[in-house]
PDB file of C-alpha atoms in Angstrom:
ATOM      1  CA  UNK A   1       3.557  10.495   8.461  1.00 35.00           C
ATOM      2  CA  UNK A   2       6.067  11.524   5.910  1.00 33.00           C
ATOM      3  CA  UNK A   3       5.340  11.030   2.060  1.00 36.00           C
ATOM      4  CA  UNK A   4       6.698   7.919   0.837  1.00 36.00           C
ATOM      5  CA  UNK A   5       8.003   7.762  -2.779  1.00 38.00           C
ATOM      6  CA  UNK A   6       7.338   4.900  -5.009  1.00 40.00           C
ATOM      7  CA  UNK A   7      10.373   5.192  -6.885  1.00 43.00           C
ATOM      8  CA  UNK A   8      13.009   2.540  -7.504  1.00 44.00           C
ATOM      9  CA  UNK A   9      15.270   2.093  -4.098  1.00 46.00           C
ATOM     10  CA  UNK A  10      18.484  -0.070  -3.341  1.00 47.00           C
ATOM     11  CA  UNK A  11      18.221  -1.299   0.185  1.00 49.00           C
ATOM     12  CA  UNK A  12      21.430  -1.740   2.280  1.00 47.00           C
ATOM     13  CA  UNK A  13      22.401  -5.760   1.470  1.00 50.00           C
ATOM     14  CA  UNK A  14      25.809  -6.496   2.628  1.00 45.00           C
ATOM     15  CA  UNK A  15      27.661  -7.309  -0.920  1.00 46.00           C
ATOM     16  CA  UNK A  16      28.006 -10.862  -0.364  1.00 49.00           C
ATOM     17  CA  UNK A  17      24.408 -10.889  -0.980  1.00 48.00           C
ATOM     18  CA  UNK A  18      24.073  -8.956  -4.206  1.00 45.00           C
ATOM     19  CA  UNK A  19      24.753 -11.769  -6.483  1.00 42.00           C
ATOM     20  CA  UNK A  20      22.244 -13.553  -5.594  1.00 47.00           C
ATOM     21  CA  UNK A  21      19.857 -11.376  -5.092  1.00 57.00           C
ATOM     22  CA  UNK A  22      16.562 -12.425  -6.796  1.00 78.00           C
ATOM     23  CA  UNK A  23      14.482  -9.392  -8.059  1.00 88.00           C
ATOM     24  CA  UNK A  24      11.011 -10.706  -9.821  1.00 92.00           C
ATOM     25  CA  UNK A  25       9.046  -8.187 -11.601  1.00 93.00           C
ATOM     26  CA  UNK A  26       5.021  -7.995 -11.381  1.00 96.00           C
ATOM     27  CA  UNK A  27       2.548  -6.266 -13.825  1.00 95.00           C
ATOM     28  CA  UNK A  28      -0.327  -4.235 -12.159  1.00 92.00           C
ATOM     29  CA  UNK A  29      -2.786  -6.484 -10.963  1.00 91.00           C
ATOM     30  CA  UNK A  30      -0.668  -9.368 -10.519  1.00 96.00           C
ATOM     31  CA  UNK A  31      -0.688 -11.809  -7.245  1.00 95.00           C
ATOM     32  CA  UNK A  32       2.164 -12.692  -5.605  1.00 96.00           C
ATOM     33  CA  UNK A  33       3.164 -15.983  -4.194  1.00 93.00           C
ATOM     34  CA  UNK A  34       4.540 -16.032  -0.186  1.00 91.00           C
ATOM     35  CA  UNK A  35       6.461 -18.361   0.884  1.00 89.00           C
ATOM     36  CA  UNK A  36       6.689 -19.648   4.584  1.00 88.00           C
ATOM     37  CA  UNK A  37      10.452 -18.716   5.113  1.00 89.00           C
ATOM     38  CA  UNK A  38      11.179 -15.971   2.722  1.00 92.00           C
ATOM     39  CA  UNK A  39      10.130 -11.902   2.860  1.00 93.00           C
ATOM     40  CA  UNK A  40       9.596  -9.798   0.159  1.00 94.00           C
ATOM     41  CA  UNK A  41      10.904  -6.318   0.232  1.00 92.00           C
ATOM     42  CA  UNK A  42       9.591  -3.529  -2.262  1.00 93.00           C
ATOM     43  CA  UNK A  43      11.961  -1.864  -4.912  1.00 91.00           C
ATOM     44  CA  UNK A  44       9.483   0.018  -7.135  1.00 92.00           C
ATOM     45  CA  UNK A  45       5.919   0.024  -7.200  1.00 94.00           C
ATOM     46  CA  UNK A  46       2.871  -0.307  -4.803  1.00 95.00           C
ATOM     47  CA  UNK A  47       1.667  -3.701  -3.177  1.00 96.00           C
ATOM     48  CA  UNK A  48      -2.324  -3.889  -2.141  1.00 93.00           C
ATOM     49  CA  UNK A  49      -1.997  -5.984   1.013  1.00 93.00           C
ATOM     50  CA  UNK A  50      -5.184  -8.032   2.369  1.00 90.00           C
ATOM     51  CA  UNK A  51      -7.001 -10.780   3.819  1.00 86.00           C
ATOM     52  CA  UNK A  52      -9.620 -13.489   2.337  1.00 81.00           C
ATOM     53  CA  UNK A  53     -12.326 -14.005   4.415  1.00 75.00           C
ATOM     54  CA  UNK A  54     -13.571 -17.980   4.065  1.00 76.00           C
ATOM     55  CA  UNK A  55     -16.992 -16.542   2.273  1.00 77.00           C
ATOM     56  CA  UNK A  56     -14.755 -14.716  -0.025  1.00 72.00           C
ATOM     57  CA  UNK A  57     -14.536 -11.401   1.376  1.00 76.00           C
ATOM     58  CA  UNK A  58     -11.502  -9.079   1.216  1.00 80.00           C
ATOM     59  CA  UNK A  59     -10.248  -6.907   4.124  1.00 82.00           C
ATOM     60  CA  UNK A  60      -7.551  -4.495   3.189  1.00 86.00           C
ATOM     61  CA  UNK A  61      -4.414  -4.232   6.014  1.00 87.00           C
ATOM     62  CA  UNK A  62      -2.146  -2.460   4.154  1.00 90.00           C
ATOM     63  CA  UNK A  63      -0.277  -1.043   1.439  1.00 92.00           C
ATOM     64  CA  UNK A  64       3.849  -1.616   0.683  1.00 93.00           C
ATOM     65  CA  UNK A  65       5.655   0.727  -0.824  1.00 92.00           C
ATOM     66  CA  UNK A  66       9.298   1.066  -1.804  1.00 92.00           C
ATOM     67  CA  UNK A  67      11.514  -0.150   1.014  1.00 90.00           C
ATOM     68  CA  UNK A  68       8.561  -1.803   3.007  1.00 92.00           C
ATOM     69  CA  UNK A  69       8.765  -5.933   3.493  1.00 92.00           C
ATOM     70  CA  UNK A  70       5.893  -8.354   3.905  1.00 94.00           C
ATOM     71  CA  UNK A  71       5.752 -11.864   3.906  1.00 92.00           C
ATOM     72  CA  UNK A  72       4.354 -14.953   5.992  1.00 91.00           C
ATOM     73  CA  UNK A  73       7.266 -14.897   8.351  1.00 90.00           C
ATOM     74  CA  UNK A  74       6.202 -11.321   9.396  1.00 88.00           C
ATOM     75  CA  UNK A  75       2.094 -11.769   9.538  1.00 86.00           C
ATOM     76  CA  UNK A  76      -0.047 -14.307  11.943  1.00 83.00           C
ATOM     77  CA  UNK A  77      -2.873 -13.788   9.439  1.00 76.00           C
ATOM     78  CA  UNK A  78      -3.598 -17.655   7.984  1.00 73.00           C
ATOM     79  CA  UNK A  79      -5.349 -15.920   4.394  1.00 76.00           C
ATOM     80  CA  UNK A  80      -3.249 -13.877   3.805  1.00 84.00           C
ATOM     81  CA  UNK A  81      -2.361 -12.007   0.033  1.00 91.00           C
ATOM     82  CA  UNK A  82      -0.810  -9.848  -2.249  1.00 94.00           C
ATOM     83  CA  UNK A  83      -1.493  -7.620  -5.280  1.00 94.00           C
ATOM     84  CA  UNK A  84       0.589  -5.581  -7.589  1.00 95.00           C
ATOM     85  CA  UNK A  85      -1.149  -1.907  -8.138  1.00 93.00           C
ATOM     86  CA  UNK A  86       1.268  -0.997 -10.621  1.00 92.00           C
ATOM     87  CA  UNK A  87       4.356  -2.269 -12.071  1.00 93.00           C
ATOM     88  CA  UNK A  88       6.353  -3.595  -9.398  1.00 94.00           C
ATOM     89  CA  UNK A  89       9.822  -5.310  -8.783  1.00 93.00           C
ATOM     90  CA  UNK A  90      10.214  -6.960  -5.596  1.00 93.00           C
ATOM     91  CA  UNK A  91      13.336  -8.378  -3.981  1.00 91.00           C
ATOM     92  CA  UNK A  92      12.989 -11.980  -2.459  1.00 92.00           C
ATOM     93  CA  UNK A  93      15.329 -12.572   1.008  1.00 91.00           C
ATOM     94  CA  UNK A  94      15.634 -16.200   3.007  1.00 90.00           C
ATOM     95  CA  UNK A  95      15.272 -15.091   6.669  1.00 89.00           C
ATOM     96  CA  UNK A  96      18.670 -16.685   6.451  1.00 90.00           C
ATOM     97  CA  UNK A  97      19.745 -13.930   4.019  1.00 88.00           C
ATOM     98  CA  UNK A  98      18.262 -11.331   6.807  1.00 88.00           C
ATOM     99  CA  UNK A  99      19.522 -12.740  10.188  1.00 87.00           C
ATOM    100  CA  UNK A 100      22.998 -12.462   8.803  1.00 87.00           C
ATOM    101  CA  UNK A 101      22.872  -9.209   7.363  1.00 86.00           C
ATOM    102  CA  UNK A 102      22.487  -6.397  10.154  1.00 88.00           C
ATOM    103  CA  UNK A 103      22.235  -3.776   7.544  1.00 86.00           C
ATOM    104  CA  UNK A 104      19.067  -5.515   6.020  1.00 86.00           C
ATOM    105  CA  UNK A 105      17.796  -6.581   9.010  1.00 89.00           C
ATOM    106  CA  UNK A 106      17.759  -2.356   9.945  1.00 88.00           C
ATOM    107  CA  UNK A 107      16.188  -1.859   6.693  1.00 86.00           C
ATOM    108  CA  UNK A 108      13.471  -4.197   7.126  1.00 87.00           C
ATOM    109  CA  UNK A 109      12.941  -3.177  10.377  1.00 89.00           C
ATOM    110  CA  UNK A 110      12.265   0.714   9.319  1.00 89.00           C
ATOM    111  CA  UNK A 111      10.367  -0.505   7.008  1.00 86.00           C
ATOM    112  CA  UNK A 112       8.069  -2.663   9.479  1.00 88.00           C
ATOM    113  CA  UNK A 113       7.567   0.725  11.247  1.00 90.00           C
ATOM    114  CA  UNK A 114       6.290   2.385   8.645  1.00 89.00           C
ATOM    115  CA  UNK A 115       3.916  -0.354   8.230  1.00 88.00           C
ATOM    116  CA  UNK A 116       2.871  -0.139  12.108  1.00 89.00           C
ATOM    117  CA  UNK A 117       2.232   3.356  11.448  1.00 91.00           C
ATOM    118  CA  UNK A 118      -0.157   3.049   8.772  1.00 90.00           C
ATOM    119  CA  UNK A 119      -1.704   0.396  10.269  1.00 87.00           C
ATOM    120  CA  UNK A 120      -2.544   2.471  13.026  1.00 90.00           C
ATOM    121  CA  UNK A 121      -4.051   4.843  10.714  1.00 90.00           C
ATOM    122  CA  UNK A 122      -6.332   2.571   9.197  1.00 88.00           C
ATOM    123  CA  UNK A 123      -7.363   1.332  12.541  1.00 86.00           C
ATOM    124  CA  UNK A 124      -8.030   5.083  13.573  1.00 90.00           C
ATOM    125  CA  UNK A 125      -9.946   5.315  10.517  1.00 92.00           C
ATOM    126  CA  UNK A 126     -12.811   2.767  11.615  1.00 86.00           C
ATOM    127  CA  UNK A 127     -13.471   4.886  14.889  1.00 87.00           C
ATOM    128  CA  UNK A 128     -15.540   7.200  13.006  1.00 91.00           C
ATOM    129  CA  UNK A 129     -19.171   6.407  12.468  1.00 88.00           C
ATOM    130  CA  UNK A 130     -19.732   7.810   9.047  1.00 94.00           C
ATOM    131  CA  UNK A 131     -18.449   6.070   6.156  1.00 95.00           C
ATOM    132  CA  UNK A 132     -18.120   9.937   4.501  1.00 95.00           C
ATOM    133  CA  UNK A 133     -15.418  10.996   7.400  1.00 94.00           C
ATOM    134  CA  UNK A 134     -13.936   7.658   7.314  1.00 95.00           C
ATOM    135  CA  UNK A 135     -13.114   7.975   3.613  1.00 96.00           C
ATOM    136  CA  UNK A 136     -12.196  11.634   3.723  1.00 94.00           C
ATOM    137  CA  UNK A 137      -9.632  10.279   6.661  1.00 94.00           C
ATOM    138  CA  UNK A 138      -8.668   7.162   4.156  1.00 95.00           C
ATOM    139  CA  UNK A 139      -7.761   9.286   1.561  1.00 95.00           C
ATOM    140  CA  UNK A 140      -5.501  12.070   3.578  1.00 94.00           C
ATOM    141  CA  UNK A 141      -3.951   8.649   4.000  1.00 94.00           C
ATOM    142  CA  UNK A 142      -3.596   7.321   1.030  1.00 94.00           C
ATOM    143  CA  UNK A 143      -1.979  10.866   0.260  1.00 94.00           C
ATOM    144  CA  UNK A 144       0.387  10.277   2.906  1.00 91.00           C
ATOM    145  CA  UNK A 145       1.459   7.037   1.401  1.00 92.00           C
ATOM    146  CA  UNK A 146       1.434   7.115  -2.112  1.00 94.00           C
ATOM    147  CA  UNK A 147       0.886  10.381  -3.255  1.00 94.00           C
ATOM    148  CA  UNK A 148       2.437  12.633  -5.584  1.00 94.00           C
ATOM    149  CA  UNK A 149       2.491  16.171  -6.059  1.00 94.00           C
ATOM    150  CA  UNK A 150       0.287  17.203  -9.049  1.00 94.00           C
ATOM    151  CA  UNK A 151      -0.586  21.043 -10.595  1.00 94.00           C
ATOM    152  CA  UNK A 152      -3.909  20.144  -8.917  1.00 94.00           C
ATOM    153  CA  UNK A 153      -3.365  19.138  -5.788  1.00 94.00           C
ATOM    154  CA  UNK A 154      -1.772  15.533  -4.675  1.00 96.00           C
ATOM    155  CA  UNK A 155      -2.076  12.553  -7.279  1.00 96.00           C
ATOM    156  CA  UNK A 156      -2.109   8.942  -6.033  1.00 96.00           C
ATOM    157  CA  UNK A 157       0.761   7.021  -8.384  1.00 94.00           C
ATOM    158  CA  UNK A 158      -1.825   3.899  -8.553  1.00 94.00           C
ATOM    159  CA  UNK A 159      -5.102   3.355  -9.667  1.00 94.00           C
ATOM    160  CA  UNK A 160      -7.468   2.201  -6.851  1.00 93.00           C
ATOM    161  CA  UNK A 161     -11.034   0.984  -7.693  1.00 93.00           C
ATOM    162  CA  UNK A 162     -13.891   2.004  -5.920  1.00 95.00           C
ATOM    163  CA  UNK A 163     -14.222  -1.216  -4.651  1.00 92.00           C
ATOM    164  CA  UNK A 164     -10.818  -1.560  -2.980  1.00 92.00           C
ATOM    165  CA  UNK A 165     -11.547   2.083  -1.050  1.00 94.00           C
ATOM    166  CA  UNK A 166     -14.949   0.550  -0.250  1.00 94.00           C
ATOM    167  CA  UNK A 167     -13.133  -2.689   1.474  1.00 90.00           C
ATOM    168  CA  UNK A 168     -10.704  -0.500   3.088  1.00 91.00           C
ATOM    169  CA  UNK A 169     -13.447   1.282   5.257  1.00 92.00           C
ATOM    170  CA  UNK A 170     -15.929  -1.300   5.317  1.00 88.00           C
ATOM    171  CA  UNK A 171     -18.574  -0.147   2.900  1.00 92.00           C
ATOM    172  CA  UNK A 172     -20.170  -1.356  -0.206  1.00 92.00           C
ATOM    173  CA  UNK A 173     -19.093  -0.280  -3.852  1.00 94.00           C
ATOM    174  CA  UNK A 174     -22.585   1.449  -4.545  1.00 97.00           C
ATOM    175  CA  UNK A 175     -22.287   3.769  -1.872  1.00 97.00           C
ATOM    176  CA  UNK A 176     -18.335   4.320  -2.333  1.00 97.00           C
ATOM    177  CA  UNK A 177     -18.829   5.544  -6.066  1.00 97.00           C
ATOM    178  CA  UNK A 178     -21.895   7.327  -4.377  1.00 97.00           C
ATOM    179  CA  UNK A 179     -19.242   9.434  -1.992  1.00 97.00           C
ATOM    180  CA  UNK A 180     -16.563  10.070  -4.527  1.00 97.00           C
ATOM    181  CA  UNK A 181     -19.186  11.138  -6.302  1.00 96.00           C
ATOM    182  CA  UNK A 182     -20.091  13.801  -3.785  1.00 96.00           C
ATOM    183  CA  UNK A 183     -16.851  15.031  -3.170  1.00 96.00           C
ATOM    184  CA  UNK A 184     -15.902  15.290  -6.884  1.00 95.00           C
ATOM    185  CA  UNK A 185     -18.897  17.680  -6.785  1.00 94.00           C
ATOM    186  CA  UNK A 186     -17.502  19.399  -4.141  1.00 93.00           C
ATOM    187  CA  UNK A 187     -14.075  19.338  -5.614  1.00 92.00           C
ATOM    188  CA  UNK A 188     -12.430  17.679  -2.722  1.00 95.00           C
ATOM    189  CA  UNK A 189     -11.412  15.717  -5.408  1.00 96.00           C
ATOM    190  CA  UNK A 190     -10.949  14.355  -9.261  1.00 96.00           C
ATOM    191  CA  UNK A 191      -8.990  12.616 -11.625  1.00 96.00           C
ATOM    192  CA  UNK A 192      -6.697  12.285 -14.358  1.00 95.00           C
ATOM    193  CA  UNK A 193      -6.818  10.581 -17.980  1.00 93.00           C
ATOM    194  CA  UNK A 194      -5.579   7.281 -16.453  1.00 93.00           C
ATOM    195  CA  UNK A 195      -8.600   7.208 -13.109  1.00 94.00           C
ATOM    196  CA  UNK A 196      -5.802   8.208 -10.513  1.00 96.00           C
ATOM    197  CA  UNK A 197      -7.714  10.072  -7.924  1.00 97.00           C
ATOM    198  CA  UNK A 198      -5.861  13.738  -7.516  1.00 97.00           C
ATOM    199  CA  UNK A 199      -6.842  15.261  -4.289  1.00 96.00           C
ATOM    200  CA  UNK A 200      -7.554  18.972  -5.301  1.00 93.00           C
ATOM    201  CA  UNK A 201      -6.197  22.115  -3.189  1.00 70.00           C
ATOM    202  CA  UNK A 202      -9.562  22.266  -1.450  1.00 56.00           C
ATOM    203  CA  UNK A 203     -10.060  23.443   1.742  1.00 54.00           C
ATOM    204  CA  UNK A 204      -9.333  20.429   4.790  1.00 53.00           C
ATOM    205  CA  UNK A 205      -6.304  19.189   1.857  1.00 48.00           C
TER     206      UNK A 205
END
């Protein structure tokens, strides 16, 4: 899976639509609101992506980057939410606005792939038995999708509590700090000033 950049991007919207084009802003741990008919499509920042359990449990499907969409029209899940992980701007669309603009419609559509693909990846993720592998194989990921290259190694461009990897492979927080833990020791890993994990030049980077 190719790198994808968390910089700003300009989508392809037909120039009728660029006056009214609607771009909202969101601070780093912000929610954002869906709306039944309307999609949300990424212009700077990281999106945490996930679902609320009825006993208040969080299951993590996804992240959305820059030029990824999301939105109720394009999910069956019922709970379904959305965090800022950094400073984000977001562009809001009408799935009127889309169905008449083939050049956004192609845009949302690569962007749906790239979503299928790390989807995939997550799923592929829970086939391994130990949590350790699965979050060695969750953060080659997270590399993948919103990394950066560092004088270390690879730097993630958001902050991600331990509790957030833990949901994302199905473990508790104790035993997540317990494994970064382990592989800062092993230097697998570490971080900067700000808590961003950098993913050092050791060996299986």
């Amino acid at each position: 899976m190719a790198n994808v950049s968390t910089a700003a991007v300009t989508p392809p919207v037909d120039g009728r639509w660029r006056s009214s084009l609607r771009v909202h802003t969101f601070s780093s741990g912000d929610s954002i609101w869906m709306e039944p008919e309307r999609i949300w499509l990424v212009s700077r920042g990281v999106v945490l992506l996930n679902l609320l359990h009825p006993d208040g449990e969080e299951v993590v499907v996804g992240l959305a980057t820059p030029g990824t969409a999301f939105g109720l029209p394009l999910t069956s899940l019922m709970a379904y939410q959305a965090k800022a992980l950094s400073k984000t701007e977001l562009m809001l669309f009408t799935l009127v606005e889309v169905e008449s603009s083939p050049n956004l419609t192609q845009s949302l559509v690569r962007g749906l792939a790239r979503r299928l693909r790390q989807a995939e990846g997550l799923l592929g993720i829970t086939s391994h038995r130990r949590i350790e592998e699965r979050l060695r194989h969750l953060l080659l990921l997270l590399k993948q999708e919103i990394g950066e290259p560092h004088p270390l190694g690879t730097r993630y461009r958001v902050r991600l509590t331990h509790q957030q990897l833990a949901t994302a492979i199905g473990t508790s927080r104790v035993t997540m700090t317990r494994l970064l833990g382990k592989l800062r020791q092993e230097r697998w890993l570490t971080y900067d000033r700000d808590r961003h994990i950098i993913l050092t030049h050791a060996p299986g980077i």
